[in-house]
Amino acid sequence: MTGQESAAGGSEHAAASVVFRDVTKRYRGAEADAVEHLSLDVPAGEICVLVGPSGCGKTTAMRMVNRTVEITSGDIEVGGTSVTERSPAQLRREIGYVIQQIGLFPHRTIAQNIATVPALIGWDRERTRARVRELLELISLPADVADRYPAQLSGGQQQRVGVARALAADPPVMLMDEPFGAIDPINRERLQNEFLRLQAEIRKTILFVTHDIDEAIKMGDRIAVLREGGRLAQFATPAELLMDPADDFVEDFVGADRALKRLALMRVSDIDLWEAPLAFAGQDTAEVRAKLAGAEVPWALLVDSDRRPIGWLSDRDLAAATVPHRPDSSPDPVLDRDDVLRDALSDLLQSQTHYAPVVDASGAAVGVLSLDVISDFLASDQAKVEEHPATARPHD
Amino acid sequence: MLATLTTLLAQVQIREAGSGATTCQGKNEAFCPSYVIDNIDDYVSPVLEHLVLVLASVLAGFLVAMVLAVLSHGRRWLIPVFIGTTGVLYTIPSIALFLLLLPITGRGTETAIIALSLYNLQIIYRNANSGLANIPRSALDSGTGMGMTKRQLLWKVELPLALPEIIAGVRIATVSTVAIATLAIFAGAGGLGEILYNEGVQRGVFKTNIVFGSLLAVSLAIAFDGLLILVQRFAAPWRRARAL
């Protein structure tokens, strides 16, 4: 962990705030503004998601921060200074940039790709090499990919390298334009989770563009919902957005399943789990049956000596004198306490089970999540989210 | 008129008879290895001259074509202008071009090199141009977004990525120059044209030199082509890395 903390280098380049002041963009020859009088205040170290339907100007708004699109009127400040005060090239080297198509240079090795900005700002060899090593570790890629070419990596790996490249010179601000948009759904979820874990360490200020409201809710500390013409419809935390949409447009955009989406703001550990009736191999089944009599869960969970789930015991398993070593059914899905509640629900539904064991970081069972627990929670969640807004941050 | 023709024919016959019909080259068979072996030294300087012609004109054509390609990169209106101009040059018959240049640059190797370079422009420029146009947009976008200047983008991203196509152009240009350079003899330059024309056609279509001269030209072309394939692989290691 210490290696990763130094890789993050948070102390070296503290995150900087990003402030939009009445920013307008009209492209040459266009009839209407692409972005209209946009004002946003993104505090240092937060993820601000720009979300909206296509053509709402979210990418244009983001690109004005590093001046790949020039501002027509208004101003953007990064760390308190206007972006117009530096040359575009200078400015861009201080702002990480990740795009949907990743845009790795096909003719350069992974190490050379990651070292793009360090090379531009003249780091020496040793420092660059050490940084590349650190970053590969940070994104959990083996050190030997350093000498490979992008075409030799999978899409998910390439996306991780894209993030590492953006982080190379430890910029205080990162721009991410639909960074996970081209990744298949399963890997996208994994990359999102990885990135949230990473962000918990590096604490950059991040402007994140997506058209996917679910991704916005999952990734954002704050969400700016934009409507056509780059007008700001609502700027709020995910919980506020779900509880209290500013108008019909936002309500529509957030979707009719707002209650379900609130599950994306919670983790399994945020709700009260049922206690699991645990059983150990070789134990007297009478004991287990006695335990089951008063339990909320009608099945006993067979665990190993470290309390790691092995499987559910059936009535037939319990008919014997002692608990068998191999139970009838597998324990899947096994949920992690840190899983987002919505993902946990979808795992339960997908495997068509009513109950799933929940484990902690060491893999030991700490309780059981059931569909009933979730529906109880959904019935009461309104008050809960408002009472404890802090718990609404999935990666806190 | 008829008389002159008869005398001419008689001369040819006498010449053939006089040169000893018993030897291989005397009979002017398709190819006489013994003649080549006996006179091998005579072939060395034409080959070297030919090498100079090809290398110098490909290099000059390459340099000018690259300057044109870089100039028209980002000034799109220049592209049809350059393709048109180099295209017109390319269609001028080579002997005509040599003769057209004679009053301006005089007889000699320089004239030949200038003419041959002009032919290379079209091929190399077209390839360089399409190489530069085919750079993935995402690489340009990310390069710009990370703070590369236009010049850095050109040298670090665009030219290296266009390199395989540029070298492919150089390959085609080189191989065709090996062939066209045999006509440099008409501009007063040496090269394999000496063997083919002076020592072949002029000597009553001396077949051995025509065959061996052609053989030398084809070998040169193959050798250059092979060399450039190696260069191409070396210059674009990422293309081979795919299958790993």
XYZ file of C-alpha atoms in Angstrom:
640
model
C 0.000 0.000 0.000
C 2.859 2.388 0.766
C 4.177 1.926 -2.750
C 0.829 2.894 -4.147
C 0.608 5.921 -1.939
C 3.947 7.206 -3.135
C 2.897 6.424 -6.698
C -0.115 8.588 -6.189
C 2.191 11.332 -5.008
C -0.753 13.242 -3.639
C 1.439 15.524 -1.586
C 3.521 16.545 -4.577
C 0.713 17.870 -6.701
C -2.338 18.510 -4.612
C -5.563 18.418 -6.571
C -6.775 21.755 -7.881
C -10.297 23.096 -8.092
C -11.905 23.667 -11.472
C -14.293 26.580 -11.807
C -16.447 27.398 -14.846
C -17.482 31.039 -14.849
C -20.335 31.793 -17.199
C -18.682 29.803 -19.982
C -20.184 29.947 -23.457
C -19.052 28.171 -26.604
C -20.384 28.825 -30.046
C -18.676 27.002 -32.892
C -17.903 29.031 -35.969
C -20.844 29.055 -38.331
C -23.178 27.446 -35.781
C -26.668 28.815 -35.225
C -26.769 28.129 -31.512
C -24.409 27.844 -28.582
C -22.900 24.427 -27.932
C -22.460 25.429 -24.288
C -24.471 28.280 -22.832
C -23.505 30.329 -19.759
C -22.228 27.314 -17.860
C -21.101 27.909 -14.300
C -19.770 25.023 -12.234
C -17.616 24.795 -9.176
C -15.735 21.525 -8.843
C -13.914 21.297 -5.502
C -10.398 19.855 -5.476
C -10.242 16.079 -5.217
C -13.774 15.383 -6.379
C -15.175 13.577 -9.400
C -17.596 15.785 -11.280
C -19.566 13.917 -13.907
C -20.925 15.806 -16.896
C -23.892 13.816 -18.130
C -26.632 14.391 -20.646
C -28.075 13.234 -23.949
C -25.888 13.371 -27.052
C -25.486 16.880 -28.373
C -25.809 18.427 -24.926
C -22.307 19.904 -25.102
C -20.795 17.850 -22.287
C -17.665 16.942 -24.225
C -17.331 20.509 -25.502
C -17.581 21.784 -21.932
C -14.875 19.369 -20.795
C -12.573 20.115 -23.710
C -12.580 23.815 -22.926
C -10.732 23.021 -19.697
C -7.572 21.958 -21.573
C -8.338 24.285 -24.470
C -8.673 21.564 -27.076
C -11.803 23.641 -27.632
C -11.388 27.383 -27.173
C -13.777 29.313 -24.941
C -16.019 31.831 -26.733
C -16.834 33.854 -23.633
C -16.506 33.446 -19.892
C -13.551 31.837 -18.158
C -12.380 28.575 -16.658
C -10.010 28.556 -13.719
C -7.859 25.593 -12.791
C -6.316 25.919 -9.348
C -7.280 29.568 -9.227
C -5.652 30.669 -12.500
C -7.390 31.157 -15.791
C -6.668 28.493 -18.405
C -6.094 31.297 -20.912
C -3.008 32.460 -19.028
C -0.918 29.492 -20.134
C -0.102 28.273 -23.619
C -2.374 25.400 -24.621
C 0.526 22.924 -24.737
C 1.779 24.015 -21.308
C -1.714 23.784 -19.842
C -2.416 20.345 -21.305
C 0.737 18.840 -19.828
C -0.642 19.737 -16.390
C -4.028 18.135 -17.039
C -4.464 14.386 -17.440
C -6.478 13.363 -20.482
C -8.259 10.074 -21.099
C -10.532 9.479 -24.082
C -12.961 6.747 -25.033
C -10.866 5.453 -27.920
C -7.932 5.416 -25.457
C -5.625 6.755 -28.165
C -2.485 4.895 -27.160
C 0.286 5.419 -29.707
C 0.442 2.097 -31.578
C 4.130 2.517 -32.464
C 5.296 3.105 -28.922
C 5.709 0.563 -26.158
C 3.529 0.699 -23.066
C 6.407 2.274 -21.123
C 6.924 4.904 -23.832
C 3.206 5.604 -23.954
C 3.001 6.107 -20.213
C 6.094 8.325 -20.340
C 4.594 10.682 -22.943
C 4.124 13.714 -20.727
C 7.259 13.118 -18.611
C 9.205 13.122 -21.901
C 7.531 16.350 -22.983
C 8.435 18.103 -19.753
C 11.958 16.712 -19.734
C 12.158 14.220 -16.903
C 15.393 12.255 -16.807
C 15.520 8.540 -17.640
C 15.754 7.240 -14.104
C 12.837 9.241 -12.794
C 10.707 8.302 -15.788
C 11.526 4.624 -15.503
C 10.740 4.568 -11.802
C 7.455 6.364 -12.424
C 6.430 3.916 -15.156
C 7.127 1.030 -12.790
C 5.064 2.665 -10.051
C 2.142 3.327 -12.360
C 2.073 -0.206 -13.773
C 1.856 -1.437 -10.202
C -0.855 1.090 -9.439
C -3.009 -0.181 -12.314
C -2.187 -3.815 -11.447
C -0.423 -4.715 -14.678
C 2.676 -6.959 -14.611
C 5.961 -5.083 -15.063
C 6.795 -7.022 -18.229
C 4.038 -5.327 -20.259
C 6.276 -2.237 -20.246
C 8.057 -3.391 -23.401
C 4.992 -4.575 -25.279
C 3.015 -2.640 -27.832
C -0.592 -1.547 -27.298
C -1.898 -4.048 -29.877
C -0.640 -6.860 -27.635
C -2.890 -5.828 -24.748
C -6.592 -6.451 -24.212
C -9.045 -3.549 -24.386
C -9.331 -3.389 -20.609
C -5.560 -3.401 -20.180
C -5.200 -0.682 -22.790
C -7.748 1.424 -20.933
C -5.775 1.013 -17.704
C -2.634 2.100 -19.535
C -4.556 5.113 -20.828
C -5.335 6.084 -17.242
C -1.735 5.476 -16.158
C -0.506 7.656 -19.016
C -2.819 10.462 -17.936
C -1.484 10.155 -14.383
C 2.179 9.998 -15.387
C 3.244 13.515 -14.483
C 0.899 13.527 -11.490
C -1.457 16.225 -12.792
C -3.789 17.885 -10.284
C -6.720 17.618 -12.685
C -7.880 14.851 -15.022
C -10.320 14.982 -17.907
C -11.987 11.692 -18.795
C -14.176 11.564 -21.881
C -16.356 8.432 -21.720
C -13.273 6.488 -20.632
C -15.095 3.180 -20.211
C -17.532 3.642 -23.083
C -15.854 1.200 -25.459
C -15.401 -1.577 -22.885
C -17.793 -4.529 -22.591
C -20.230 -4.292 -19.655
C -18.504 -6.817 -17.395
C -15.065 -5.293 -17.772
C -16.539 -1.812 -17.579
C -17.894 -2.512 -14.125
C -14.557 -3.883 -13.025
C -12.687 -0.884 -14.440
C -15.117 1.511 -12.773
C -14.576 -0.154 -9.409
C -10.828 -0.194 -9.909
C -10.865 3.445 -10.825
C -12.880 4.394 -7.759
C -10.394 2.525 -5.581
C -7.575 4.332 -7.360
C -9.242 7.697 -6.932
C -9.666 7.037 -3.208
C -5.856 7.027 -3.080
C -4.909 9.675 -5.582
C -7.718 12.151 -4.929
C -7.482 14.029 -8.199
C -10.014 16.547 -9.384
C -11.737 14.728 -12.216
C -14.109 15.902 -14.902
C -15.799 12.812 -16.218
C -18.045 12.834 -19.278
C -20.609 10.095 -19.875
C -24.049 9.690 -21.416
C -24.837 6.842 -19.044
C -26.741 8.026 -15.967
C -25.938 4.809 -14.087
C -22.239 5.394 -14.604
C -22.692 9.012 -13.541
C -24.386 7.970 -10.315
C -21.746 5.382 -9.606
C -18.698 7.516 -10.381
C -19.701 11.037 -9.446
C -19.238 12.963 -6.237
C -21.270 15.572 -8.044
C -23.217 15.315 -11.250
C -23.882 18.100 -13.701
C -26.851 17.180 -15.861
C -26.714 19.110 -19.115
C -29.510 19.539 -21.589
C -29.369 20.404 -25.261
C -27.398 23.574 -25.942
C -25.089 22.981 -23.012
C -27.461 24.446 -20.442
C -27.075 23.184 -16.901
C -30.227 21.410 -15.767
C -29.017 20.405 -12.319
C -25.744 20.256 -10.430
C -26.022 18.041 -7.387
C -24.738 15.005 -5.563
C -26.021 11.677 -6.868
C -28.309 11.270 -3.864
C -29.840 14.720 -4.327
C -30.299 14.060 -8.012
C -32.202 10.845 -7.300
C -34.234 12.191 -4.396
C -35.015 15.580 -5.770
C -34.716 16.043 -9.546
C -34.855 19.736 -10.391
C -37.372 19.431 -13.213
C -39.107 17.059 -15.602
C -36.076 16.872 -17.864
C -33.817 15.659 -15.074
C -36.474 13.330 -13.722
C -36.900 11.904 -17.188
C -33.198 11.573 -17.737
C -32.572 9.939 -14.373
C -35.276 7.442 -15.272
C -38.353 5.917 -13.712
C -36.274 3.456 -11.716
C -34.909 6.062 -9.359
C -35.569 3.876 -6.332
C -33.515 1.078 -7.836
C -30.770 3.472 -8.804
C -30.450 4.528 -5.204
C -29.087 1.048 -4.604
C -26.082 2.106 -6.625
C -25.248 4.593 -3.910
C -25.108 1.987 -1.189
C -22.796 -0.827 -0.354
C -23.759 -4.184 1.064
C -22.161 -3.138 4.350
C -24.539 -0.182 4.574
C -27.578 -2.310 5.360
C -28.376 -4.688 8.183
C -27.607 -8.207 7.072
C -29.245 -11.332 8.350
C -27.221 -13.538 10.546
C -26.055 -16.707 8.807
C -26.608 -20.018 10.570
C -23.075 -21.360 10.207
C -22.209 -25.028 10.186
C -18.811 -26.739 10.203
C -17.931 -30.062 8.623
C -18.180 -32.917 11.071
C -20.445 -30.976 13.421
C -23.458 -32.750 14.951
C -26.429 -32.015 12.664
C -28.765 -31.782 15.656
C -26.912 -28.632 16.737
C -27.295 -27.159 13.293
C -31.009 -27.975 13.122
C -31.518 -26.341 16.509
C -29.730 -23.225 15.274
C -31.884 -23.124 12.135
C -35.111 -23.224 14.133
C -34.767 -19.642 15.268
C -32.895 -18.237 12.269
C -34.095 -15.770 9.632
C -32.403 -17.797 6.910
C -33.940 -21.269 6.434
C -30.681 -22.852 5.266
C -27.427 -23.498 7.045
C -24.200 -22.280 5.500
C -21.291 -24.694 5.568
C -18.011 -22.833 6.188
C -14.403 -23.900 6.600
C -12.339 -23.306 9.708
C -11.681 -19.702 8.561
C -15.440 -19.197 8.170
C -15.137 -19.090 4.372
C -18.378 -20.300 2.703
C -18.250 -23.762 1.126
C -21.945 -24.244 0.320
C -25.522 -24.386 1.531
C -26.646 -27.496 3.373
C -29.792 -29.188 2.101
C -32.313 -31.113 4.195
C -30.713 -34.282 2.919
C -27.288 -33.086 4.134
C -28.771 -32.463 7.556
C -30.505 -35.840 7.666
C -27.160 -37.482 8.392
C -25.674 -37.583 11.880
C -22.831 -35.188 11.166
C -22.414 -32.315 8.701
C -20.787 -33.578 5.454
C -17.614 -32.067 3.964
C -19.199 -31.498 0.568
C -22.623 -29.924 0.632
C -25.293 -30.325 -2.030
C -25.238 -26.801 -3.399
C -22.572 -24.180 -3.978
C -22.588 -20.950 -1.982
C -22.631 -18.753 -5.143
C -23.072 -15.921 -5.475
C -20.743 -14.926 -2.649
C -20.943 -11.179 -2.130
C -18.296 -8.845 -0.819
C -19.225 -6.422 1.928
C -17.820 -3.646 -0.262
C -19.956 -4.552 -3.281
C -22.338 -1.894 -4.490
C -25.835 -2.907 -3.451
C -27.208 -2.670 -6.961
C -24.559 -5.087 -8.262
C -25.305 -7.421 -5.349
C -28.988 -7.396 -6.220
C -28.260 -8.133 -9.832
C -26.013 -11.040 -8.790
C -28.822 -12.446 -6.673
C -31.357 -12.121 -9.477
C -28.980 -13.541 -12.032
C -28.265 -16.708 -10.097
C -31.958 -17.023 -9.172
C -31.292 -17.419 -5.512
C -32.963 -15.815 -2.558
C -29.948 -15.668 -0.274
C -26.267 -14.972 -0.703
C -23.497 -15.190 1.876
C -21.631 -11.931 2.450
C -17.921 -12.065 3.219
C -15.381 -9.558 4.487
C -11.985 -8.810 2.975
C -10.499 -12.058 4.318
C -13.298 -14.088 2.770
C -14.969 -14.951 6.086
C -18.777 -14.994 6.172
C -20.235 -12.052 8.054
C -23.912 -12.476 7.222
C -26.490 -13.194 4.586
C -28.047 -10.812 2.097
C -31.540 -11.761 0.987
C -33.975 -10.275 -1.487
C -36.221 -9.491 1.492
C -33.474 -7.418 3.095
C -33.181 -5.374 -0.049
C -36.891 -4.856 -0.542
C -37.241 -3.839 3.130
C -34.427 -1.436 2.544
C -35.987 -0.028 -0.615
C -39.182 0.646 1.286
C -37.316 2.699 3.859
C -34.343 4.039 1.951
C -35.672 7.552 1.433
C -35.174 8.515 5.046
C -31.895 6.647 5.231
C -30.144 8.407 2.385
C -31.212 11.787 3.668
C -30.163 10.976 7.201
C -26.708 9.743 6.269
C -25.590 11.481 3.115
C -22.048 10.349 3.879
C -22.972 6.731 3.308
C -24.174 7.687 -0.112
C -20.602 7.734 -1.415
C -19.830 4.282 -2.715
C -16.089 4.765 -2.555
C -15.800 6.531 0.780
C 19.903 4.446 -102.245
C 19.723 0.735 -102.918
C 23.462 0.687 -103.335
C 24.110 2.191 -99.910
C 21.800 -0.346 -98.322
C 23.585 -3.203 -100.004
C 26.980 -1.938 -98.870
C 25.664 -1.576 -95.344
C 24.331 -5.122 -95.279
C 27.559 -6.406 -96.741
C 29.500 -4.625 -93.995
C 27.415 -6.253 -91.319
C 27.917 -9.649 -92.876
C 31.632 -9.088 -93.193
C 31.814 -7.954 -89.621
C 30.042 -11.045 -88.403
C 32.161 -13.310 -90.448
C 35.340 -11.479 -89.443
C 34.679 -11.685 -85.737
C 35.195 -15.431 -85.765
C 31.975 -17.394 -86.053
C 33.403 -20.266 -84.055
C 33.344 -18.513 -80.651
C 30.172 -18.216 -78.598
C 29.953 -14.425 -78.827
C 30.884 -14.672 -82.478
C 27.809 -16.791 -83.131
C 25.954 -14.258 -80.917
C 24.095 -16.935 -79.039
C 21.640 -15.905 -76.292
C 24.218 -15.814 -73.551
C 27.930 -16.531 -73.362
C 29.127 -17.123 -69.825
C 32.717 -17.343 -71.007
C 32.576 -13.825 -72.465
C 31.168 -12.470 -69.212
C 33.830 -14.236 -67.161
C 36.631 -13.034 -69.401
C 35.395 -9.440 -69.334
C 33.972 -9.261 -65.828
C 35.984 -6.121 -65.022
C 34.116 -4.231 -67.736
C 30.845 -4.676 -65.835
C 31.994 -3.292 -62.503
C 31.936 0.407 -63.249
C 28.534 0.378 -65.036
C 27.042 -1.379 -61.983
C 28.593 1.139 -59.610
C 27.416 4.023 -61.773
C 23.945 2.525 -61.809
C 23.991 2.258 -58.014
C 24.928 5.922 -57.769
C 22.144 6.900 -60.164
C 19.524 4.935 -58.228
C 20.646 5.915 -54.716
C 21.112 9.590 -55.530
C 17.828 9.971 -57.377
C 15.781 8.020 -54.813
C 17.342 10.026 -51.986
C 16.719 13.343 -53.749
C 13.193 12.319 -54.729
C 12.536 11.151 -51.171
C 13.739 14.388 -49.590
C 11.729 16.614 -51.927
C 8.632 14.393 -51.682
C 8.809 14.452 -47.863
C 9.083 18.230 -47.828
C 6.047 18.393 -50.112
C 4.144 15.913 -47.930
C 4.877 17.847 -44.734
C 3.952 21.116 -46.460
C 0.637 19.800 -47.690
C -0.107 18.123 -44.340
C -2.499 20.517 -42.691
C -2.779 22.588 -45.883
C -5.140 20.303 -47.662
C -5.565 22.552 -50.698
C -1.927 21.855 -51.610
C -2.497 18.122 -51.978
C -4.214 18.191 -55.410
C -1.663 20.770 -56.566
C 1.256 18.505 -55.647
C -0.381 15.324 -56.904
C -1.171 17.088 -60.185
C 2.306 18.504 -60.689
C 4.196 15.354 -59.763
C 1.699 13.363 -61.841
C 2.407 15.414 -64.958
C 6.150 14.933 -64.417
C 5.585 11.208 -64.040
C 3.832 10.914 -67.395
C 6.621 12.520 -69.462
C 8.371 9.698 -71.367
C 11.790 9.234 -69.832
C 13.845 9.602 -72.998
C 11.963 12.798 -73.799
C 12.645 14.122 -70.313
C 16.368 13.377 -70.609
C 16.477 15.180 -73.948
C 14.392 18.107 -72.641
C 16.813 18.571 -69.757
C 19.936 18.435 -71.932
C 19.888 22.111 -73.017
C 19.336 23.207 -69.389
C 21.656 20.997 -67.371
C 23.926 19.559 -70.050
C 24.929 15.948 -70.598
C 25.981 13.895 -67.644
C 25.103 12.143 -64.432
C 23.493 15.237 -62.834
C 20.948 15.494 -65.619
C 20.089 11.824 -65.268
C 19.736 12.126 -61.509
C 17.464 15.168 -61.828
C 15.197 13.390 -64.297
C 15.059 10.168 -62.263
C 14.330 12.123 -59.069
C 11.381 13.791 -60.748
C 9.904 10.359 -61.496
C 10.275 9.332 -57.851
C 8.397 12.357 -56.561
C 4.965 11.128 -57.544
C 5.264 7.654 -55.989
C 6.904 8.710 -52.748
C 4.730 11.807 -52.304
C 1.509 9.876 -52.821
C 2.491 7.232 -50.281
C 3.752 9.720 -47.701
C 0.585 11.709 -48.139
C -1.725 8.779 -47.585
C 0.437 7.568 -44.695
C 0.041 10.915 -42.965
C -3.684 10.966 -43.703
C -4.222 7.514 -42.193
C -3.003 8.253 -38.677
C -5.698 7.126 -36.194
C -7.661 10.171 -35.034
C -7.552 8.967 -31.454
C -3.740 9.048 -31.422
C -3.776 12.632 -32.691
C -6.476 13.601 -30.225
C -4.657 12.114 -27.257
C -1.311 13.533 -28.394
C -2.746 17.030 -28.675
C -4.637 16.615 -25.412
C -1.442 15.692 -23.582
C 0.279 18.870 -24.724
C 2.237 17.903 -27.825
C 2.884 20.841 -30.116
C 2.102 20.467 -33.818
C 5.779 19.836 -34.498
C 6.090 17.230 -31.735
C 2.987 15.518 -33.013
C 4.511 15.396 -36.513
C 7.891 14.009 -35.467
C 6.833 11.751 -32.605
C 3.505 10.438 -33.803
C 2.588 11.163 -37.398
C 5.842 10.498 -39.250
C 6.738 7.339 -37.278
C 3.254 5.957 -37.863
C 3.353 6.880 -41.564
C 6.820 5.335 -41.930
C 5.723 1.908 -43.200
C 3.721 3.529 -46.006
C 6.528 5.964 -46.776
C 9.039 3.126 -47.049
C 6.602 1.191 -49.221
C 6.650 4.179 -51.571
C 10.434 4.252 -51.526
C 10.468 0.558 -52.398
C 8.302 1.006 -55.468
C 10.275 4.091 -56.494
C 13.609 2.303 -56.087
C 12.645 -0.739 -58.097
C 11.224 1.324 -60.944
C 14.256 3.623 -60.882
C 16.565 0.636 -61.324
C 14.742 -0.037 -64.584
C 14.365 3.545 -65.820
C 17.991 4.377 -64.998
C 19.113 2.073 -67.809
C 17.976 4.881 -70.121
C 20.244 7.399 -68.389
C 22.722 6.598 -71.120
C 20.755 8.983 -73.340
C 21.480 11.809 -70.914
C 25.154 10.997 -71.184
C 25.316 9.189 -67.867
C 26.677 5.679 -67.433
C 25.067 2.831 -65.641
C 23.745 -0.477 -66.906
C 22.607 1.350 -70.042
C 26.233 1.221 -71.136
C 26.111 -2.568 -71.175
C 22.626 -2.813 -72.627
C 22.848 -0.086 -75.228
C 26.448 0.834 -76.012
C 27.838 -2.651 -75.660
C 24.654 -4.486 -76.601
C 22.377 -2.786 -79.100
C 25.132 -0.753 -80.758
C 27.284 -3.839 -81.218
C 24.845 -5.434 -83.620
C 22.498 -6.521 -80.843
C 25.114 -8.388 -78.888
C 22.836 -10.778 -77.014
C 25.210 -11.704 -74.210
C 25.420 -8.128 -72.965
C 21.693 -7.539 -73.359
C 20.871 -10.656 -71.368
C 23.560 -10.122 -68.750
C 22.785 -6.402 -68.439
C 19.126 -7.210 -67.861
C 20.122 -9.857 -65.352
C 22.199 -7.314 -63.475
C 19.305 -4.830 -63.461
C 16.840 -7.416 -62.172
C 19.311 -8.537 -59.490
C 19.834 -4.963 -58.383
C 16.086 -4.408 -58.180
C 15.581 -7.581 -56.138
C 18.473 -6.714 -53.848
C 17.126 -3.208 -53.203
C 13.635 -4.540 -52.647
C 14.848 -7.118 -50.142
C 16.922 -4.533 -48.334
C 13.980 -2.184 -48.057
C 11.713 -4.939 -46.775
C 14.227 -5.397 -43.983
C 14.258 -1.655 -43.342
C 10.484 -1.689 -43.245
C 10.399 -4.430 -40.627
C 13.063 -2.727 -38.591
C 11.334 0.646 -38.786
C 7.955 -0.694 -37.656
C 8.538 -3.302 -34.943
C 5.042 -2.696 -33.559
C 3.512 -4.190 -36.690
C 5.114 -7.545 -36.067
C 4.308 -7.475 -32.361
C 0.597 -7.964 -32.976
C 0.427 -11.731 -32.872
C 2.009 -12.122 -29.450
